[in-house]
mmCIF file with all atom_site columns, C-alpha atoms in Angstrom:
data_model
loop_
_atom_site.group_PDB
_atom_site.id
_atom_site.type_symbol
_atom_site.label_atom_id
_atom_site.label_alt_id
_atom_site.label_comp_id
_atom_site.label_asym_id
_atom_site.label_entity_id
_atom_site.label_seq_id
_atom_site.pdbx_PDB_ins_code
_atom_site.Cartn_x
_atom_site.Cartn_y
_atom_site.Cartn_z
_atom_site.occupancy
_atom_site.B_iso_or_equiv
_atom_site.pdbx_formal_charge
_atom_site.auth_seq_id
_atom_site.auth_comp_id
_atom_site.auth_asym_id
_atom_site.auth_atom_id
_atom_site.pdbx_PDB_model_num
ATOM 1   C CA . GLU A 1 1   ? -154.872 87.314  -190.549 1.00 81.00 ? 1   GLU A CA 1
ATOM 2   C CA . ASP A 1 2   ? -152.900 87.955  -187.370 1.00 87.00 ? 2   ASP A CA 1
ATOM 3   C CA . LYS A 1 3   ? -153.715 91.234  -185.670 1.00 91.00 ? 3   LYS A CA 1
ATOM 4   C CA . VAL A 1 4   ? -153.147 93.217  -182.500 1.00 95.00 ? 4   VAL A CA 1
ATOM 5   C CA . VAL A 1 5   ? -155.563 95.918  -181.360 1.00 96.00 ? 5   VAL A CA 1
ATOM 6   C CA . GLN A 1 6   ? -154.803 98.491  -178.687 1.00 97.00 ? 6   GLN A CA 1
ATOM 7   C CA . SER A 1 7   ? -157.196 100.773 -176.864 1.00 97.00 ? 7   SER A CA 1
ATOM 8   C CA . PRO A 1 8   ? -157.671 103.560 -176.254 1.00 97.00 ? 8   PRO A CA 1
ATOM 9   C CA . LEU A 1 9   ? -155.814 105.194 -179.146 1.00 95.00 ? 9   LEU A CA 1
ATOM 10  C CA . SER A 1 10  ? -154.988 108.144 -176.926 1.00 96.00 ? 10  SER A CA 1
ATOM 11  C CA . LEU A 1 11  ? -155.458 109.172 -173.342 1.00 96.00 ? 11  LEU A CA 1
ATOM 12  C CA . VAL A 1 12  ? -154.913 112.350 -171.321 1.00 98.00 ? 12  VAL A CA 1
ATOM 13  C CA . VAL A 1 13  ? -154.590 112.125 -167.543 1.00 98.00 ? 13  VAL A CA 1
ATOM 14  C CA . HIS A 1 14  ? -153.244 114.210 -164.668 1.00 98.00 ? 14  HIS A CA 1
ATOM 15  C CA . GLU A 1 15  ? -150.218 113.411 -162.584 1.00 98.00 ? 15  GLU A CA 1
ATOM 16  C CA . GLY A 1 16  ? -151.061 110.934 -159.863 1.00 98.00 ? 16  GLY A CA 1
ATOM 17  C CA . ASP A 1 17  ? -153.813 109.205 -161.810 1.00 98.00 ? 17  ASP A CA 1
ATOM 18  C CA . THR A 1 18  ? -153.805 105.472 -162.492 1.00 98.00 ? 18  THR A CA 1
ATOM 19  C CA . VAL A 1 19  ? -154.189 104.350 -166.099 1.00 98.00 ? 19  VAL A CA 1
ATOM 20  C CA . THR A 1 20  ? -154.961 101.039 -167.754 1.00 98.00 ? 20  THR A CA 1
ATOM 21  C CA . LEU A 1 21  ? -153.990 100.357 -171.346 1.00 98.00 ? 21  LEU A CA 1
ATOM 22  C CA . ASN A 1 22  ? -155.482 97.452  -173.268 1.00 98.00 ? 22  ASN A CA 1
ATOM 23  C CA . CYS A 1 23  ? -154.169 95.082  -175.895 1.00 98.00 ? 23  CYS A CA 1
ATOM 24  C CA . SER A 1 24  ? -156.116 92.291  -177.585 1.00 97.00 ? 24  SER A CA 1
ATOM 25  C CA . TYR A 1 25  ? -154.748 89.886  -180.160 1.00 95.00 ? 25  TYR A CA 1
ATOM 26  C CA . GLU A 1 26  ? -155.528 87.192  -182.684 1.00 92.00 ? 26  GLU A CA 1
ATOM 27  C CA . VAL A 1 27  ? -152.526 85.152  -183.773 1.00 87.00 ? 27  VAL A CA 1
ATOM 28  C CA . THR A 1 28  ? -152.266 81.612  -185.026 1.00 83.00 ? 28  THR A CA 1
ATOM 29  C CA . ASN A 1 29  ? -149.544 80.366  -182.679 1.00 84.00 ? 29  ASN A CA 1
ATOM 30  C CA . PHE A 1 30  ? -149.234 82.630  -179.659 1.00 88.00 ? 30  PHE A CA 1
ATOM 31  C CA . ARG A 1 31  ? -145.927 82.508  -177.826 1.00 89.00 ? 31  ARG A CA 1
ATOM 32  C CA . SER A 1 32  ? -145.459 85.887  -176.134 1.00 92.00 ? 32  SER A CA 1
ATOM 33  C CA . LEU A 1 33  ? -146.860 89.390  -175.702 1.00 95.00 ? 33  LEU A CA 1
ATOM 34  C CA . LEU A 1 34  ? -144.520 92.337  -175.316 1.00 96.00 ? 34  LEU A CA 1
ATOM 35  C CA . TRP A 1 35  ? -145.000 95.914  -174.132 1.00 97.00 ? 35  TRP A CA 1
ATOM 36  C CA . TYR A 1 36  ? -142.746 98.761  -175.247 1.00 97.00 ? 36  TYR A CA 1
ATOM 37  C CA . LYS A 1 37  ? -142.581 102.448 -174.325 1.00 97.00 ? 37  LYS A CA 1
ATOM 38  C CA . GLN A 1 38  ? -141.717 104.913 -177.087 1.00 95.00 ? 38  GLN A CA 1
ATOM 39  C CA . GLU A 1 39  ? -140.961 108.479 -176.074 1.00 93.00 ? 39  GLU A CA 1
ATOM 40  C CA . LYS A 1 40  ? -139.360 110.223 -179.011 1.00 82.00 ? 40  LYS A CA 1
ATOM 41  C CA . LYS A 1 41  ? -137.245 107.683 -180.777 1.00 84.00 ? 41  LYS A CA 1
ATOM 42  C CA . ALA A 1 42  ? -136.479 104.057 -180.056 1.00 89.00 ? 42  ALA A CA 1
ATOM 43  C CA . PRO A 1 43  ? -139.138 101.910 -178.398 1.00 94.00 ? 43  PRO A CA 1
ATOM 44  C CA . THR A 1 44  ? -137.744 100.622 -175.129 1.00 95.00 ? 44  THR A CA 1
ATOM 45  C CA . PHE A 1 45  ? -138.674 97.185  -173.836 1.00 95.00 ? 45  PHE A CA 1
ATOM 46  C CA . LEU A 1 46  ? -140.911 97.011  -170.757 1.00 97.00 ? 46  LEU A CA 1
ATOM 47  C CA . PHE A 1 47  ? -142.261 93.487  -170.316 1.00 93.00 ? 47  PHE A CA 1
ATOM 48  C CA . MET A 1 48  ? -142.606 90.148  -172.025 1.00 94.00 ? 48  MET A CA 1
ATOM 49  C CA . LEU A 1 49  ? -145.494 87.904  -170.964 1.00 95.00 ? 49  LEU A CA 1
ATOM 50  C CA . THR A 1 50  ? -145.812 84.244  -171.825 1.00 91.00 ? 50  THR A CA 1
ATOM 51  C CA . SER A 1 51  ? -147.869 81.268  -170.745 1.00 82.00 ? 51  SER A CA 1
ATOM 52  C CA . SER A 1 52  ? -145.313 80.658  -167.994 1.00 80.00 ? 52  SER A CA 1
ATOM 53  C CA . GLY A 1 53  ? -145.143 84.285  -166.912 1.00 79.00 ? 53  GLY A CA 1
ATOM 54  C CA . ILE A 1 54  ? -148.532 85.947  -167.091 1.00 87.00 ? 54  ILE A CA 1
ATOM 55  C CA . GLU A 1 55  ? -147.869 88.781  -164.658 1.00 92.00 ? 55  GLU A CA 1
ATOM 56  C CA . LYS A 1 56  ? -144.950 91.204  -164.512 1.00 94.00 ? 56  LYS A CA 1
ATOM 57  C CA . LYS A 1 57  ? -144.279 94.234  -162.346 1.00 95.00 ? 57  LYS A CA 1
ATOM 58  C CA . SER A 1 58  ? -141.623 96.900  -162.310 1.00 95.00 ? 58  SER A CA 1
ATOM 59  C CA . GLY A 1 59  ? -142.059 99.862  -160.012 1.00 97.00 ? 59  GLY A CA 1
ATOM 60  C CA . ARG A 1 60  ? -145.277 101.651 -160.875 1.00 98.00 ? 60  ARG A CA 1
ATOM 61  C CA . LEU A 1 61  ? -145.833 99.590  -164.023 1.00 98.00 ? 61  LEU A CA 1
ATOM 62  C CA . SER A 1 62  ? -147.468 96.183  -164.110 1.00 98.00 ? 62  SER A CA 1
ATOM 63  C CA . SER A 1 63  ? -148.923 93.962  -166.778 1.00 97.00 ? 63  SER A CA 1
ATOM 64  C CA . ILE A 1 64  ? -151.149 90.904  -166.879 1.00 97.00 ? 64  ILE A CA 1
ATOM 65  C CA . LEU A 1 65  ? -151.790 88.436  -169.668 1.00 96.00 ? 65  LEU A CA 1
ATOM 66  C CA . ASP A 1 66  ? -155.212 86.836  -169.998 1.00 94.00 ? 66  ASP A CA 1
ATOM 67  C CA . LYS A 1 67  ? -154.794 83.923  -172.413 1.00 88.00 ? 67  LYS A CA 1
ATOM 68  C CA . LYS A 1 68  ? -158.448 82.989  -172.164 1.00 90.00 ? 68  LYS A CA 1
ATOM 69  C CA . GLU A 1 69  ? -159.552 86.445  -173.270 1.00 90.00 ? 69  GLU A CA 1
ATOM 70  C CA . LEU A 1 70  ? -156.589 86.845  -175.666 1.00 94.00 ? 70  LEU A CA 1
ATOM 71  C CA . SER A 1 71  ? -155.679 90.152  -174.118 1.00 96.00 ? 71  SER A CA 1
ATOM 72  C CA . SER A 1 72  ? -153.336 92.013  -171.840 1.00 97.00 ? 72  SER A CA 1
ATOM 73  C CA . ILE A 1 73  ? -153.447 95.158  -169.746 1.00 97.00 ? 73  ILE A CA 1
ATOM 74  C CA . LEU A 1 74  ? -150.671 97.540  -168.794 1.00 98.00 ? 74  LEU A CA 1
ATOM 75  C CA . ASN A 1 75  ? -151.266 99.458  -165.574 1.00 98.00 ? 75  ASN A CA 1
ATOM 76  C CA . ILE A 1 76  ? -149.405 102.577 -164.544 1.00 98.00 ? 76  ILE A CA 1
ATOM 77  C CA . THR A 1 77  ? -150.050 103.865 -161.041 1.00 98.00 ? 77  THR A CA 1
ATOM 78  C CA . ALA A 1 78  ? -149.261 107.348 -159.695 1.00 98.00 ? 78  ALA A CA 1
ATOM 79  C CA . THR A 1 79  ? -148.527 108.621 -163.193 1.00 98.00 ? 79  THR A CA 1
ATOM 80  C CA . GLN A 1 80  ? -145.796 111.194 -163.766 1.00 98.00 ? 80  GLN A CA 1
ATOM 81  C CA . THR A 1 81  ? -145.159 113.520 -166.698 1.00 97.00 ? 81  THR A CA 1
ATOM 82  C CA . GLY A 1 82  ? -142.245 111.255 -167.635 1.00 97.00 ? 82  GLY A CA 1
ATOM 83  C CA . ASP A 1 83  ? -144.741 108.488 -168.381 1.00 98.00 ? 83  ASP A CA 1
ATOM 84  C CA . SER A 1 84  ? -145.979 110.475 -171.390 1.00 98.00 ? 84  SER A CA 1
ATOM 85  C CA . ALA A 1 85  ? -145.214 108.308 -174.405 1.00 97.00 ? 85  ALA A CA 1
ATOM 86  C CA . ILE A 1 86  ? -146.649 105.920 -176.967 1.00 96.00 ? 86  ILE A CA 1
ATOM 87  C CA . TYR A 1 87  ? -147.120 102.459 -175.477 1.00 97.00 ? 87  TYR A CA 1
ATOM 88  C CA . LEU A 1 88  ? -146.806 99.663  -178.007 1.00 97.00 ? 88  LEU A CA 1
ATOM 89  C CA . CYS A 1 89  ? -148.068 96.123  -177.674 1.00 97.00 ? 89  CYS A CA 1
ATOM 90  C CA . ALA A 1 90  ? -146.630 93.335  -179.829 1.00 96.00 ? 90  ALA A CA 1
ATOM 91  C CA . VAL A 1 91  ? -147.373 89.635  -180.117 1.00 94.00 ? 91  VAL A CA 1
ATOM 92  C CA . GLY A 1 92  ? -145.202 86.858  -181.452 1.00 88.00 ? 92  GLY A CA 1
ATOM 93  C CA . PRO A 1 93  ? -144.783 84.891  -183.475 1.00 79.00 ? 93  PRO A CA 1
ATOM 94  C CA . GLY A 1 94  ? -146.781 86.375  -186.288 1.00 69.00 ? 94  GLY A CA 1
ATOM 95  C CA . GLY A 1 95  ? -147.450 85.946  -189.960 1.00 63.00 ? 95  GLY A CA 1
ATOM 96  C CA . GLY A 1 96  ? -146.562 82.274  -190.013 1.00 61.00 ? 96  GLY A CA 1
ATOM 97  C CA . ALA A 1 97  ? -142.905 82.929  -189.250 1.00 67.00 ? 97  ALA A CA 1
ATOM 98  C CA . THR A 1 98  ? -141.320 82.054  -185.952 1.00 69.00 ? 98  THR A CA 1
ATOM 99  C CA . ASN A 1 99  ? -139.334 85.244  -185.507 1.00 80.00 ? 99  ASN A CA 1
ATOM 100 C CA . LYS A 1 100 ? -141.780 88.017  -186.313 1.00 88.00 ? 100 LYS A CA 1
ATOM 101 C CA . LEU A 1 101 ? -143.753 90.311  -184.058 1.00 92.00 ? 101 LEU A CA 1
ATOM 102 C CA . ILE A 1 102 ? -147.124 91.807  -184.882 1.00 93.00 ? 102 ILE A CA 1
ATOM 103 C CA . PHE A 1 103 ? -147.461 95.332  -183.468 1.00 94.00 ? 103 PHE A CA 1
ATOM 104 C CA . GLY A 1 104 ? -150.572 97.219  -182.494 1.00 95.00 ? 104 GLY A CA 1
ATOM 105 C CA . THR A 1 105 ? -151.017 100.864 -183.426 1.00 94.00 ? 105 THR A CA 1
ATOM 106 C CA . GLY A 1 106 ? -150.082 102.010 -179.944 1.00 95.00 ? 106 GLY A CA 1
ATOM 107 C CA . THR A 1 107 ? -151.721 104.107 -177.224 1.00 97.00 ? 107 THR A CA 1
ATOM 108 C CA . LEU A 1 108 ? -150.590 107.718 -176.897 1.00 96.00 ? 108 LEU A CA 1
ATOM 109 C CA . LEU A 1 109 ? -150.541 108.664 -173.220 1.00 98.00 ? 109 LEU A CA 1
ATOM 110 C CA . ALA A 1 110 ? -150.211 112.288 -172.166 1.00 98.00 ? 110 ALA A CA 1
ATOM 111 C CA . VAL A 1 111 ? -149.746 113.017 -168.465 1.00 98.00 ? 111 VAL A CA 1
ATOM 112 C CA . GLN A 1 112 ? -150.447 116.620 -167.529 1.00 97.00 ? 112 GLN A CA 1
ATOM 113 C CA . PRO A 1 113 ? -148.892 118.259 -164.452 1.00 95.00 ? 113 PRO A CA 1
ATOM 114 C CA . ASP B 2 1   ? -121.559 99.846  -174.721 1.00 60.00 ? 1   ASP B CA 1
ATOM 115 C CA . GLY B 2 2   ? -123.661 97.316  -176.576 1.00 68.00 ? 2   GLY B CA 1
ATOM 116 C CA . GLY B 2 3   ? -126.465 98.555  -178.689 1.00 93.00 ? 3   GLY B CA 1
ATOM 117 C CA . ILE B 2 4   ? -127.947 99.367  -182.047 1.00 95.00 ? 4   ILE B CA 1
ATOM 118 C CA . THR B 2 5   ? -127.006 102.447 -184.000 1.00 96.00 ? 5   THR B CA 1
ATOM 119 C CA . GLN B 2 6   ? -128.765 103.967 -186.967 1.00 97.00 ? 6   GLN B CA 1
ATOM 120 C CA . SER B 2 7   ? -127.561 106.703 -189.229 1.00 95.00 ? 7   SER B CA 1
ATOM 121 C CA . PRO B 2 8   ? -128.288 109.299 -190.235 1.00 95.00 ? 8   PRO B CA 1
ATOM 122 C CA . LYS B 2 9   ? -130.817 110.680 -187.734 1.00 94.00 ? 9   LYS B CA 1
ATOM 123 C CA . TYR B 2 10  ? -132.484 112.788 -190.379 1.00 95.00 ? 10  TYR B CA 1
ATOM 124 C CA . LEU B 2 11  ? -132.382 112.309 -194.128 1.00 94.00 ? 11  LEU B CA 1
ATOM 125 C CA . PHE B 2 12  ? -133.805 114.390 -196.913 1.00 93.00 ? 12  PHE B CA 1
ATOM 126 C CA . ARG B 2 13  ? -134.276 112.937 -200.338 1.00 89.00 ? 13  ARG B CA 1
ATOM 127 C CA . LYS B 2 14  ? -135.391 114.320 -203.631 1.00 89.00 ? 14  LYS B CA 1
ATOM 128 C CA . GLU B 2 15  ? -137.971 112.402 -205.578 1.00 87.00 ? 15  GLU B CA 1
ATOM 129 C CA . GLY B 2 16  ? -136.390 109.822 -207.867 1.00 87.00 ? 16  GLY B CA 1
ATOM 130 C CA . GLN B 2 17  ? -133.339 109.253 -205.682 1.00 90.00 ? 17  GLN B CA 1
ATOM 131 C CA . ASN B 2 18  ? -132.355 106.080 -203.898 1.00 93.00 ? 18  ASN B CA 1
ATOM 132 C CA . VAL B 2 19  ? -131.115 106.423 -200.321 1.00 95.00 ? 19  VAL B CA 1
ATOM 133 C CA . THR B 2 20  ? -129.555 103.935 -197.931 1.00 96.00 ? 20  THR B CA 1
ATOM 134 C CA . LEU B 2 21  ? -130.196 103.859 -194.204 1.00 97.00 ? 21  LEU B CA 1
ATOM 135 C CA . SER B 2 22  ? -127.567 102.311 -191.988 1.00 98.00 ? 22  SER B CA 1
ATOM 136 C CA . CYS B 2 23  ? -128.171 99.913  -189.085 1.00 98.00 ? 23  CYS B CA 1
ATOM 137 C CA . GLU B 2 24  ? -125.347 98.416  -187.032 1.00 97.00 ? 24  GLU B CA 1
ATOM 138 C CA . GLN B 2 25  ? -125.486 96.302  -183.873 1.00 97.00 ? 25  GLN B CA 1
ATOM 139 C CA . ASN B 2 26  ? -122.798 94.971  -181.551 1.00 96.00 ? 26  ASN B CA 1
ATOM 140 C CA . LEU B 2 27  ? -125.101 92.754  -179.507 1.00 94.00 ? 27  LEU B CA 1
ATOM 141 C CA . ASN B 2 28  ? -124.069 89.620  -181.403 1.00 93.00 ? 28  ASN B CA 1
ATOM 142 C CA . HIS B 2 29  ? -127.707 89.147  -182.416 1.00 93.00 ? 29  HIS B CA 1
ATOM 143 C CA . ASP B 2 30  ? -128.527 86.870  -185.312 1.00 92.00 ? 30  ASP B CA 1
ATOM 144 C CA . ALA B 2 31  ? -131.858 88.405  -186.331 1.00 93.00 ? 31  ALA B CA 1
ATOM 145 C CA . MET B 2 32  ? -132.361 91.957  -187.576 1.00 96.00 ? 32  MET B CA 1
ATOM 146 C CA . TYR B 2 33  ? -135.470 93.830  -188.672 1.00 96.00 ? 33  TYR B CA 1
ATOM 147 C CA . TRP B 2 34  ? -136.547 96.992  -190.451 1.00 98.00 ? 34  TRP B CA 1
ATOM 148 C CA . TYR B 2 35  ? -139.825 98.702  -189.579 1.00 97.00 ? 35  TYR B CA 1
ATOM 149 C CA . ARG B 2 36  ? -141.590 101.748 -190.857 1.00 97.00 ? 36  ARG B CA 1
ATOM 150 C CA . GLN B 2 37  ? -143.650 103.912 -188.500 1.00 95.00 ? 37  GLN B CA 1
ATOM 151 C CA . ASP B 2 38  ? -146.312 106.318 -189.703 1.00 93.00 ? 38  ASP B CA 1
ATOM 152 C CA . PRO B 2 39  ? -148.662 108.292 -187.450 1.00 84.00 ? 39  PRO B CA 1
ATOM 153 C CA . GLY B 2 40  ? -151.589 106.168 -186.343 1.00 77.00 ? 40  GLY B CA 1
ATOM 154 C CA . GLN B 2 41  ? -150.285 102.983 -187.958 1.00 80.00 ? 41  GLN B CA 1
ATOM 155 C CA . GLY B 2 42  ? -147.892 101.481 -185.460 1.00 86.00 ? 42  GLY B CA 1
ATOM 156 C CA . LEU B 2 43  ? -144.848 99.574  -186.701 1.00 93.00 ? 43  LEU B CA 1
ATOM 157 C CA . ARG B 2 44  ? -144.998 97.789  -190.043 1.00 94.00 ? 44  ARG B CA 1
ATOM 158 C CA . LEU B 2 45  ? -142.354 95.242  -190.988 1.00 95.00 ? 45  LEU B CA 1
ATOM 159 C CA . ILE B 2 46  ? -140.396 95.933  -194.167 1.00 97.00 ? 46  ILE B CA 1
ATOM 160 C CA . TYR B 2 47  ? -137.712 93.215  -194.226 1.00 97.00 ? 47  TYR B CA 1
ATOM 161 C CA . TYR B 2 48  ? -136.092 90.898  -191.743 1.00 95.00 ? 48  TYR B CA 1
ATOM 162 C CA . SER B 2 49  ? -133.040 88.672  -191.637 1.00 95.00 ? 49  SER B CA 1
ATOM 163 C CA . GLN B 2 50  ? -132.561 85.714  -189.362 1.00 91.00 ? 50  GLN B CA 1
ATOM 164 C CA . ILE B 2 51  ? -129.003 84.950  -190.392 1.00 91.00 ? 51  ILE B CA 1
ATOM 165 C CA . VAL B 2 52  ? -126.185 86.373  -192.479 1.00 94.00 ? 52  VAL B CA 1
ATOM 166 C CA . ASN B 2 53  ? -126.733 86.226  -196.254 1.00 95.00 ? 53  ASN B CA 1
ATOM 167 C CA . ASP B 2 54  ? -130.436 85.532  -195.853 1.00 94.00 ? 54  ASP B CA 1
ATOM 168 C CA . PHE B 2 55  ? -133.443 87.849  -195.577 1.00 96.00 ? 55  PHE B CA 1
ATOM 169 C CA . GLN B 2 56  ? -137.198 87.747  -196.067 1.00 94.00 ? 56  GLN B CA 1
ATOM 170 C CA . LYS B 2 57  ? -139.815 90.263  -197.142 1.00 95.00 ? 57  LYS B CA 1
ATOM 171 C CA . GLY B 2 58  ? -142.073 91.663  -194.510 1.00 93.00 ? 58  GLY B CA 1
ATOM 172 C CA . ASP B 2 59  ? -145.541 93.105  -194.979 1.00 91.00 ? 59  ASP B CA 1
ATOM 173 C CA . ILE B 2 60  ? -144.563 96.223  -196.955 1.00 95.00 ? 60  ILE B CA 1
ATOM 174 C CA . ALA B 2 61  ? -141.372 95.328  -198.861 1.00 96.00 ? 61  ALA B CA 1
ATOM 175 C CA . GLU B 2 62  ? -142.277 96.965  -202.188 1.00 96.00 ? 62  GLU B CA 1
ATOM 176 C CA . GLY B 2 63  ? -139.890 99.785  -203.047 1.00 96.00 ? 63  GLY B CA 1
ATOM 177 C CA . TYR B 2 64  ? -137.271 98.685  -200.506 1.00 97.00 ? 64  TYR B CA 1
ATOM 178 C CA . SER B 2 65  ? -134.193 96.466  -200.643 1.00 97.00 ? 65  SER B CA 1
ATOM 179 C CA . VAL B 2 66  ? -131.768 95.117  -198.043 1.00 98.00 ? 66  VAL B CA 1
ATOM 180 C CA . SER B 2 67  ? -128.540 93.156  -197.726 1.00 97.00 ? 67  SER B CA 1
ATOM 181 C CA . ARG B 2 68  ? -127.034 91.152  -194.883 1.00 97.00 ? 68  ARG B CA 1
ATOM 182 C CA . GLU B 2 69  ? -123.387 90.559  -195.709 1.00 97.00 ? 69  GLU B CA 1
ATOM 183 C CA . LYS B 2 70  ? -122.222 90.868  -192.112 1.00 96.00 ? 70  LYS B CA 1
ATOM 184 C CA . LYS B 2 71  ? -123.856 89.832  -188.869 1.00 96.00 ? 71  LYS B CA 1
ATOM 185 C CA . GLU B 2 72  ? -123.508 93.341  -187.463 1.00 97.00 ? 72  GLU B CA 1
ATOM 186 C CA . SER B 2 73  ? -124.985 95.254  -190.366 1.00 98.00 ? 73  SER B CA 1
ATOM 187 C CA . PHE B 2 74  ? -128.385 95.369  -192.099 1.00 98.00 ? 74  PHE B CA 1
ATOM 188 C CA . PRO B 2 75  ? -128.658 98.401  -194.408 1.00 98.00 ? 75  PRO B CA 1
ATOM 189 C CA . LEU B 2 76  ? -131.980 99.390  -195.958 1.00 98.00 ? 76  LEU B CA 1
ATOM 190 C CA . THR B 2 77  ? -132.227 101.058 -199.362 1.00 97.00 ? 77  THR B CA 1
ATOM 191 C CA . VAL B 2 78  ? -135.312 103.096 -200.102 1.00 96.00 ? 78  VAL B CA 1
ATOM 192 C CA . THR B 2 79  ? -135.641 103.110 -203.859 1.00 94.00 ? 79  THR B CA 1
ATOM 193 C CA . SER B 2 80  ? -137.404 105.543 -206.159 1.00 89.00 ? 80  SER B CA 1
ATOM 194 C CA . ALA B 2 81  ? -140.094 102.873 -206.596 1.00 89.00 ? 81  ALA B CA 1
ATOM 195 C CA . GLN B 2 82  ? -141.333 103.493 -203.053 1.00 89.00 ? 82  GLN B CA 1
ATOM 196 C CA . LYS B 2 83  ? -144.282 105.803 -203.617 1.00 88.00 ? 83  LYS B CA 1
ATOM 197 C CA . ASN B 2 84  ? -144.555 107.371 -200.193 1.00 91.00 ? 84  ASN B CA 1
ATOM 198 C CA . PRO B 2 85  ? -141.208 107.032 -198.416 1.00 93.00 ? 85  PRO B CA 1
ATOM 199 C CA . THR B 2 86  ? -141.569 109.871 -195.916 1.00 95.00 ? 86  THR B CA 1
ATOM 200 C CA . ALA B 2 87  ? -141.668 108.108 -192.541 1.00 95.00 ? 87  ALA B CA 1
ATOM 201 C CA . PHE B 2 88  ? -139.739 107.177 -189.418 1.00 96.00 ? 88  PHE B CA 1
ATOM 202 C CA . TYR B 2 89  ? -137.612 104.043 -189.953 1.00 97.00 ? 89  TYR B CA 1
ATOM 203 C CA . LEU B 2 90  ? -136.647 101.783 -187.071 1.00 97.00 ? 90  LEU B CA 1
ATOM 204 C CA . CYS B 2 91  ? -134.122 98.974  -187.051 1.00 98.00 ? 91  CYS B CA 1
ATOM 205 C CA . ALA B 2 92  ? -134.259 96.205  -184.447 1.00 97.00 ? 92  ALA B CA 1
ATOM 206 C CA . SER B 2 93  ? -132.380 93.058  -183.534 1.00 95.00 ? 93  SER B CA 1
ATOM 207 C CA . LYS B 2 94  ? -132.829 90.015  -181.353 1.00 93.00 ? 94  LYS B CA 1
ATOM 208 C CA . SER B 2 95  ? -131.075 86.826  -180.372 1.00 85.00 ? 95  SER B CA 1
ATOM 209 C CA . GLY B 2 96  ? -131.514 83.992  -182.815 1.00 72.00 ? 96  GLY B CA 1
ATOM 210 C CA . GLY B 2 97  ? -133.948 81.123  -182.514 1.00 71.00 ? 97  GLY B CA 1
ATOM 211 C CA . ASP B 2 98  ? -137.152 80.920  -180.539 1.00 69.00 ? 98  ASP B CA 1
ATOM 212 C CA . SER B 2 99  ? -135.656 81.446  -177.087 1.00 71.00 ? 99  SER B CA 1
ATOM 213 C CA . THR B 2 100 ? -136.978 84.991  -176.906 1.00 80.00 ? 100 THR B CA 1
ATOM 214 C CA . ASP B 2 101 ? -139.193 87.305  -178.913 1.00 85.00 ? 101 ASP B CA 1
ATOM 215 C CA . THR B 2 102 ? -137.737 90.492  -177.406 1.00 91.00 ? 102 THR B CA 1
ATOM 216 C CA . GLN B 2 103 ? -136.450 92.839  -180.069 1.00 93.00 ? 103 GLN B CA 1
ATOM 217 C CA . TYR B 2 104 ? -134.222 95.809  -179.245 1.00 94.00 ? 104 TYR B CA 1
ATOM 218 C CA . PHE B 2 105 ? -134.510 98.977  -181.267 1.00 96.00 ? 105 PHE B CA 1
ATOM 219 C CA . GLY B 2 106 ? -132.155 101.585 -182.648 1.00 96.00 ? 106 GLY B CA 1
ATOM 220 C CA . PRO B 2 107 ? -132.896 105.325 -182.362 1.00 95.00 ? 107 PRO B CA 1
ATOM 221 C CA . GLY B 2 108 ? -134.435 105.547 -185.826 1.00 96.00 ? 108 GLY B CA 1
ATOM 222 C CA . THR B 2 109 ? -133.974 107.571 -188.999 1.00 97.00 ? 109 THR B CA 1
ATOM 223 C CA . ARG B 2 110 ? -136.529 110.135 -190.100 1.00 95.00 ? 110 ARG B CA 1
ATOM 224 C CA . LEU B 2 111 ? -136.694 110.266 -193.872 1.00 95.00 ? 111 LEU B CA 1
ATOM 225 C CA . THR B 2 112 ? -138.341 113.165 -195.647 1.00 94.00 ? 112 THR B CA 1
ATOM 226 C CA . VAL B 2 113 ? -138.871 113.319 -199.391 1.00 90.00 ? 113 VAL B CA 1
ATOM 227 C CA . LEU B 2 114 ? -138.782 116.832 -200.761 1.00 85.00 ? 114 LEU B CA 1
#
């Protein structure tokens, strides 16, 4: 059965700290790993990592895919209170279909002033 | 502005009633998805549609139904057969085919059964 596991489940840090969120996966035919940020409503897309693009960076956020270890990390440096959110990891394709994503349960990050 | 809209934002339902959640997109995306989000359980796929007039069950389809009569629209009906419908419902869409896995989400509908 395809699955995606995120850790930790929740995390509390202070502004300025650096955090690392983890995502590990088991899927039959891996094609991509995606990170989303969910504040109150819609998850917003952060990064997509594939075999041809294993490292992405945008401002203070960066992500690396380790295909050997079947995992990915999302790093956030110099955290701000606006980084407080649920961070979702998803892997595709999943469940034997070519257009499905398998989501992890998410990591709840709280950044305190 | 291109995007995905969901309505209503909040919905209250009495037990035994069917309700329909709306999802519309103007991104010209072929594929659309419905997810349910409960605390501590991430996103679980209810139904998805890769093309007009076709849809497939996801992992938790029991008690739900959908239709895809137009490319832009993918409404979800929560029937009285759904035993625990109180949840946050998210609709998503993406371009067709295997060129990308990136799904884009609507703002969600929070359904509460009274």
